[in-house]
PDB file of C-alpha atoms in Angstrom:
ATOM      1  CA  UNK A   1      -0.537   6.592 -25.681  1.00 79.00           C
ATOM      2  CA  UNK A   2      -0.820   7.716 -22.036  1.00 89.00           C
ATOM      3  CA  UNK A   3      -0.078   4.965 -19.564  1.00 91.00           C
ATOM      4  CA  UNK A   4       0.099   4.234 -15.867  1.00 94.00           C
ATOM      5  CA  UNK A   5       3.304   2.380 -14.981  1.00 93.00           C
ATOM      6  CA  UNK A   6       3.190   0.486 -11.693  1.00 93.00           C
ATOM      7  CA  UNK A   7       6.091   1.200  -9.321  1.00 94.00           C
ATOM      8  CA  UNK A   8       5.114  -1.177  -6.509  1.00 91.00           C
ATOM      9  CA  UNK A   9       7.065  -4.424  -6.023  1.00 89.00           C
ATOM     10  CA  UNK A  10       5.078  -7.406  -7.204  1.00 87.00           C
ATOM     11  CA  UNK A  11       3.197  -5.319  -9.777  1.00 87.00           C
ATOM     12  CA  UNK A  12       6.093  -3.731 -11.722  1.00 86.00           C
ATOM     13  CA  UNK A  13       5.149  -5.735 -14.809  1.00 86.00           C
ATOM     14  CA  UNK A  14       1.820  -3.892 -14.960  1.00 90.00           C
ATOM     15  CA  UNK A  15       1.450  -1.041 -17.436  1.00 93.00           C
ATOM     16  CA  UNK A  16      -2.055   0.277 -18.104  1.00 92.00           C
ATOM     17  CA  UNK A  17      -2.720   2.075 -21.394  1.00 92.00           C
ATOM     18  CA  UNK A  18      -5.336   4.664 -20.466  1.00 93.00           C
ATOM     19  CA  UNK A  19      -8.180   4.948 -22.979  1.00 91.00           C
ATOM     20  CA  UNK A  20     -10.086   8.113 -23.919  1.00 88.00           C
ATOM     21  CA  UNK A  21     -13.295   6.607 -22.503  1.00 92.00           C
ATOM     22  CA  UNK A  22     -13.652   6.027 -18.761  1.00 94.00           C
ATOM     23  CA  UNK A  23     -12.074   2.854 -17.428  1.00 95.00           C
ATOM     24  CA  UNK A  24     -12.225   1.536 -13.881  1.00 96.00           C
ATOM     25  CA  UNK A  25      -9.355   0.245 -11.758  1.00 96.00           C
ATOM     26  CA  UNK A  26     -10.053  -2.045  -8.830  1.00 96.00           C
ATOM     27  CA  UNK A  27      -9.508  -5.366  -7.124  1.00 95.00           C
ATOM     28  CA  UNK A  28     -12.277  -7.272  -8.974  1.00 95.00           C
ATOM     29  CA  UNK A  29     -11.906  -8.861 -12.411  1.00 95.00           C
ATOM     30  CA  UNK A  30     -14.835  -6.852 -13.886  1.00 96.00           C
ATOM     31  CA  UNK A  31     -12.667  -3.684 -13.870  1.00 95.00           C
ATOM     32  CA  UNK A  32     -10.944  -2.619 -17.073  1.00 95.00           C
ATOM     33  CA  UNK A  33      -7.691  -2.731 -15.084  1.00 94.00           C
ATOM     34  CA  UNK A  34      -7.976  -5.401 -12.365  1.00 94.00           C
ATOM     35  CA  UNK A  35      -5.441  -5.009  -9.564  1.00 93.00           C
ATOM     36  CA  UNK A  36      -5.556  -7.919  -7.082  1.00 92.00           C
ATOM     37  CA  UNK A  37      -4.184  -6.232  -3.958  1.00 93.00           C
ATOM     38  CA  UNK A  38      -6.070  -6.086  -0.608  1.00 94.00           C
ATOM     39  CA  UNK A  39      -5.528  -2.337  -0.085  1.00 95.00           C
ATOM     40  CA  UNK A  40      -7.262  -1.611  -3.415  1.00 96.00           C
ATOM     41  CA  UNK A  41     -11.083  -1.395  -3.289  1.00 96.00           C
ATOM     42  CA  UNK A  42     -13.339  -3.555  -5.470  1.00 96.00           C
ATOM     43  CA  UNK A  43     -13.991  -0.571  -7.776  1.00 96.00           C
ATOM     44  CA  UNK A  44     -11.372   1.922  -6.611  1.00 96.00           C
ATOM     45  CA  UNK A  45     -11.327   4.699  -9.228  1.00 96.00           C
ATOM     46  CA  UNK A  46     -12.029   5.662 -12.832  1.00 96.00           C
ATOM     47  CA  UNK A  47      -9.477   7.073 -15.268  1.00 96.00           C
ATOM     48  CA  UNK A  48      -9.765   8.633 -18.719  1.00 93.00           C
ATOM     49  CA  UNK A  49      -7.687  10.883 -20.978  1.00 91.00           C
ATOM     50  CA  UNK A  50      -8.372  14.607 -21.410  1.00 89.00           C
ATOM     51  CA  UNK A  51      -5.758  16.409 -23.479  1.00 84.00           C
ATOM     52  CA  UNK A  52      -2.309  15.692 -22.017  1.00 81.00           C
ATOM     53  CA  UNK A  53      -3.755  14.803 -18.622  1.00 88.00           C
ATOM     54  CA  UNK A  54      -5.401  11.726 -17.219  1.00 92.00           C
ATOM     55  CA  UNK A  55      -8.554  12.508 -15.272  1.00 95.00           C
ATOM     56  CA  UNK A  56      -8.947  10.427 -12.097  1.00 96.00           C
ATOM     57  CA  UNK A  57     -12.161  10.012 -10.087  1.00 96.00           C
ATOM     58  CA  UNK A  58     -12.179   8.164  -6.757  1.00 96.00           C
ATOM     59  CA  UNK A  59     -15.216   5.881  -6.504  1.00 96.00           C
ATOM     60  CA  UNK A  60     -15.553   6.078  -2.707  1.00 94.00           C
ATOM     61  CA  UNK A  61     -12.610   3.745  -2.094  1.00 95.00           C
ATOM     62  CA  UNK A  62     -11.832   2.553   1.432  1.00 93.00           C
ATOM     63  CA  UNK A  63      -8.115   3.424   1.463  1.00 94.00           C
ATOM     64  CA  UNK A  64      -8.286   6.483  -0.764  1.00 94.00           C
ATOM     65  CA  UNK A  65      -6.872   7.640  -4.070  1.00 96.00           C
ATOM     66  CA  UNK A  66      -3.883   9.991  -3.982  1.00 96.00           C
ATOM     67  CA  UNK A  67      -2.032  12.151  -6.496  1.00 96.00           C
ATOM     68  CA  UNK A  68       1.457  12.989  -5.209  1.00 94.00           C
ATOM     69  CA  UNK A  69       0.275  12.103  -1.664  1.00 91.00           C
ATOM     70  CA  UNK A  70      -2.738  14.485  -1.861  1.00 94.00           C
ATOM     71  CA  UNK A  71      -5.973  12.574  -1.279  1.00 95.00           C
ATOM     72  CA  UNK A  72      -8.689  13.050  -3.875  1.00 94.00           C
ATOM     73  CA  UNK A  73     -12.233  13.937  -2.897  1.00 92.00           C
ATOM     74  CA  UNK A  74     -14.643  11.079  -3.699  1.00 90.00           C
ATOM     75  CA  UNK A  75     -16.595  11.391  -6.958  1.00 90.00           C
ATOM     76  CA  UNK A  76     -14.638  14.505  -8.047  1.00 93.00           C
ATOM     77  CA  UNK A  77     -12.601  14.400 -11.267  1.00 94.00           C
ATOM     78  CA  UNK A  78      -8.990  15.473 -10.709  1.00 95.00           C
ATOM     79  CA  UNK A  79      -6.272  15.822 -13.387  1.00 95.00           C
ATOM     80  CA  UNK A  80      -3.148  13.670 -13.180  1.00 95.00           C
ATOM     81  CA  UNK A  81      -0.309  15.313 -15.091  1.00 93.00           C
ATOM     82  CA  UNK A  82       2.665  13.606 -16.778  1.00 92.00           C
ATOM     83  CA  UNK A  83       5.297  12.508 -14.274  1.00 92.00           C
ATOM     84  CA  UNK A  84       2.955  12.649 -11.278  1.00 94.00           C
ATOM     85  CA  UNK A  85       2.271   9.601  -9.121  1.00 95.00           C
ATOM     86  CA  UNK A  86      -1.109   8.017  -8.509  1.00 96.00           C
ATOM     87  CA  UNK A  87      -1.555   5.838  -5.426  1.00 96.00           C
ATOM     88  CA  UNK A  88      -4.453   3.440  -4.897  1.00 96.00           C
ATOM     89  CA  UNK A  89      -4.244   1.986  -1.390  1.00 93.00           C
ATOM     90  CA  UNK A  90      -0.630   0.780  -1.239  1.00 93.00           C
ATOM     91  CA  UNK A  91      -0.083   0.496  -4.990  1.00 95.00           C
ATOM     92  CA  UNK A  92       1.711   3.380  -6.712  1.00 95.00           C
ATOM     93  CA  UNK A  93       1.797   4.325 -10.405  1.00 95.00           C
ATOM     94  CA  UNK A  94       3.581   6.988 -12.436  1.00 95.00           C
ATOM     95  CA  UNK A  95       1.841   8.665 -15.367  1.00 94.00           C
ATOM     96  CA  UNK A  96       3.905   8.463 -18.548  1.00 92.00           C
ATOM     97  CA  UNK A  97       2.718  10.031 -21.787  1.00 85.00           C
ATOM     98  CA  UNK A  98       4.464   7.587 -24.090  1.00 69.00           C
ATOM     99  CA  UNK A  99       6.184  10.566 -25.707  1.00 65.00           C
ATOM    100  CA  UNK A 100       9.957  10.674 -25.594  1.00 57.00           C
ATOM    101  CA  UNK A 101      10.948  11.765 -22.115  1.00 50.00           C
ATOM    102  CA  UNK A 102      14.278  11.859 -20.350  1.00 47.00           C
ATOM    103  CA  UNK A 103      15.107   8.295 -19.461  1.00 44.00           C
ATOM    104  CA  UNK A 104      15.228   7.700 -15.738  1.00 47.00           C
ATOM    105  CA  UNK A 105      15.218   4.336 -14.007  1.00 48.00           C
ATOM    106  CA  UNK A 106      11.850   3.344 -12.590  1.00 51.00           C
ATOM    107  CA  UNK A 107      12.046   3.127  -8.812  1.00 52.00           C
ATOM    108  CA  UNK A 108      10.559  -0.011  -7.332  1.00 51.00           C
ATOM    109  CA  UNK A 109       8.537   0.639  -4.213  1.00 50.00           C
ATOM    110  CA  UNK A 110       8.165  -2.123  -1.647  1.00 52.00           C
ATOM    111  CA  UNK A 111       4.812  -2.191   0.108  1.00 53.00           C
ATOM    112  CA  UNK A 112       5.324  -0.752   3.564  1.00 49.00           C
ATOM    113  CA  UNK A 113       8.865   0.547   2.807  1.00 45.00           C
ATOM    114  CA  UNK A 114       9.180   3.705   4.907  1.00 45.00           C
ATOM    115  CA  UNK A 115      12.926   4.220   4.513  1.00 46.00           C
ATOM    116  CA  UNK A 116      13.053   5.328   0.870  1.00 44.00           C
ATOM    117  CA  UNK A 117      13.314   8.741  -0.692  1.00 43.00           C
ATOM    118  CA  UNK A 118      10.211  10.979  -0.740  1.00 44.00           C
ATOM    119  CA  UNK A 119       9.255   9.773  -4.243  1.00 42.00           C
ATOM    120  CA  UNK A 120       9.414   6.100  -3.285  1.00 40.00           C
ATOM    121  CA  UNK A 121       7.886   6.163   0.180  1.00 41.00           C
ATOM    122  CA  UNK A 122       4.432   4.655   0.543  1.00 42.00           C
ATOM    123  CA  UNK A 123       4.133   4.191   4.292  1.00 44.00           C
ATOM    124  CA  UNK A 124       4.595   7.502   6.046  1.00 48.00           C
ATOM    125  CA  UNK A 125       4.539   8.218   9.752  1.00 50.00           C
ATOM    126  CA  UNK A 126       0.865   9.238   9.879  1.00 53.00           C
ATOM    127  CA  UNK A 127      -0.253   6.884   7.119  1.00 53.00           C
ATOM    128  CA  UNK A 128      -2.870   4.250   7.934  1.00 54.00           C
ATOM    129  CA  UNK A 129      -0.437   1.806   6.286  1.00 52.00           C
ATOM    130  CA  UNK A 130       2.534   2.629   8.507  1.00 52.00           C
ATOM    131  CA  UNK A 131       3.871  -0.218  10.640  1.00 52.00           C
ATOM    132  CA  UNK A 132       2.258  -0.211  14.052  1.00 55.00           C
ATOM    133  CA  UNK A 133       4.267  -0.968  17.194  1.00 59.00           C
ATOM    134  CA  UNK A 134       2.895  -3.894  19.156  1.00 64.00           C
ATOM    135  CA  UNK A 135       3.724  -3.812  22.863  1.00 70.00           C
ATOM    136  CA  UNK A 136       1.218  -6.570  23.629  1.00 72.00           C
ATOM    137  CA  UNK A 137       3.686  -9.257  22.512  1.00 76.00           C
ATOM    138  CA  UNK A 138       6.355  -7.862  24.808  1.00 81.00           C
ATOM    139  CA  UNK A 139       3.967  -7.907  27.783  1.00 84.00           C
ATOM    140  CA  UNK A 140       2.952 -11.526  27.105  1.00 83.00           C
ATOM    141  CA  UNK A 141       6.598 -12.566  26.852  1.00 87.00           C
ATOM    142  CA  UNK A 142       7.464 -10.847  30.152  1.00 90.00           C
ATOM    143  CA  UNK A 143       4.477 -12.400  31.984  1.00 91.00           C
ATOM    144  CA  UNK A 144       5.329 -15.811  30.506  1.00 92.00           C
ATOM    145  CA  UNK A 145       8.959 -15.530  31.646  1.00 93.00           C
ATOM    146  CA  UNK A 146       7.875 -14.616  35.198  1.00 95.00           C
ATOM    147  CA  UNK A 147       5.458 -17.580  35.292  1.00 95.00           C
ATOM    148  CA  UNK A 148       8.186 -19.970  34.105  1.00 95.00           C
ATOM    149  CA  UNK A 149      10.536 -18.746  36.883  1.00 95.00           C
ATOM    150  CA  UNK A 150       7.787 -19.171  39.521  1.00 95.00           C
ATOM    151  CA  UNK A 151       6.954 -22.699  38.315  1.00 95.00           C
ATOM    152  CA  UNK A 152      10.635 -23.707  38.374  1.00 94.00           C
ATOM    153  CA  UNK A 153      11.013 -22.274  41.889  1.00 92.00           C
ATOM    154  CA  UNK A 154       7.930 -24.200  43.097  1.00 93.00           C
ATOM    155  CA  UNK A 155       9.232 -27.429  41.564  1.00 92.00           C
ATOM    156  CA  UNK A 156      12.618 -26.980  43.275  1.00 91.00           C
ATOM    157  CA  UNK A 157      10.928 -26.337  46.635  1.00 89.00           C
ATOM    158  CA  UNK A 158       8.642 -29.336  46.163  1.00 88.00           C
ATOM    159  CA  UNK A 159      11.517 -31.715  45.335  1.00 86.00           C
ATOM    160  CA  UNK A 160      13.673 -30.431  48.166  1.00 86.00           C
ATOM    161  CA  UNK A 161      10.732 -30.608  50.580  1.00 77.00           C
ATOM    162  CA  UNK A 162      10.011 -34.275  49.745  1.00 68.00           C
ATOM    163  CA  UNK A 163      13.544 -35.393  50.674  1.00 59.00           C
ATOM    164  CA  UNK A 164      13.497 -33.480  53.992  1.00 60.00           C
ATOM    165  CA  UNK A 165      10.169 -34.721  55.322  1.00 54.00           C
ATOM    166  CA  UNK A 166       9.882 -36.046  58.949  1.00 54.00           C
ATOM    167  CA  UNK A 167       9.867 -39.850  59.466  1.00 52.00           C
TER     168      UNK A 167
END
């Protein structure tokens, strides 16, 4: 039976047997395949089997549905072929037919891991999920350090000034 095997850390125990009839995948429990992950929409996509392929239809998801890093057009059925990867938000699956295939270890993908090989990378440089640099924290730390130095200098001047006052 065709199945979607999850490759993302924290979900690697999830294997979805894909039925012939349409089945939805999404964050909510009313989906055929619930997937409680914030980057997955409430009702993210629909999947069904057609021949040797799985047909995937994005249901207008917020973070998109991707086959081998190519984003699917909303509401358009697109075939997913054996061995290809399906990504919903930050969660990645590989399509396995259940037929005897060459045994290869399943790579585990960490959410946000941008240092892996091309087949295991989720967060890419231009991805909305890539880690953002935050210079604001550095600015606050620098301003705070300057203020601490000024306050210490004022305290030293104040204490030295008290002992040197005129009688």
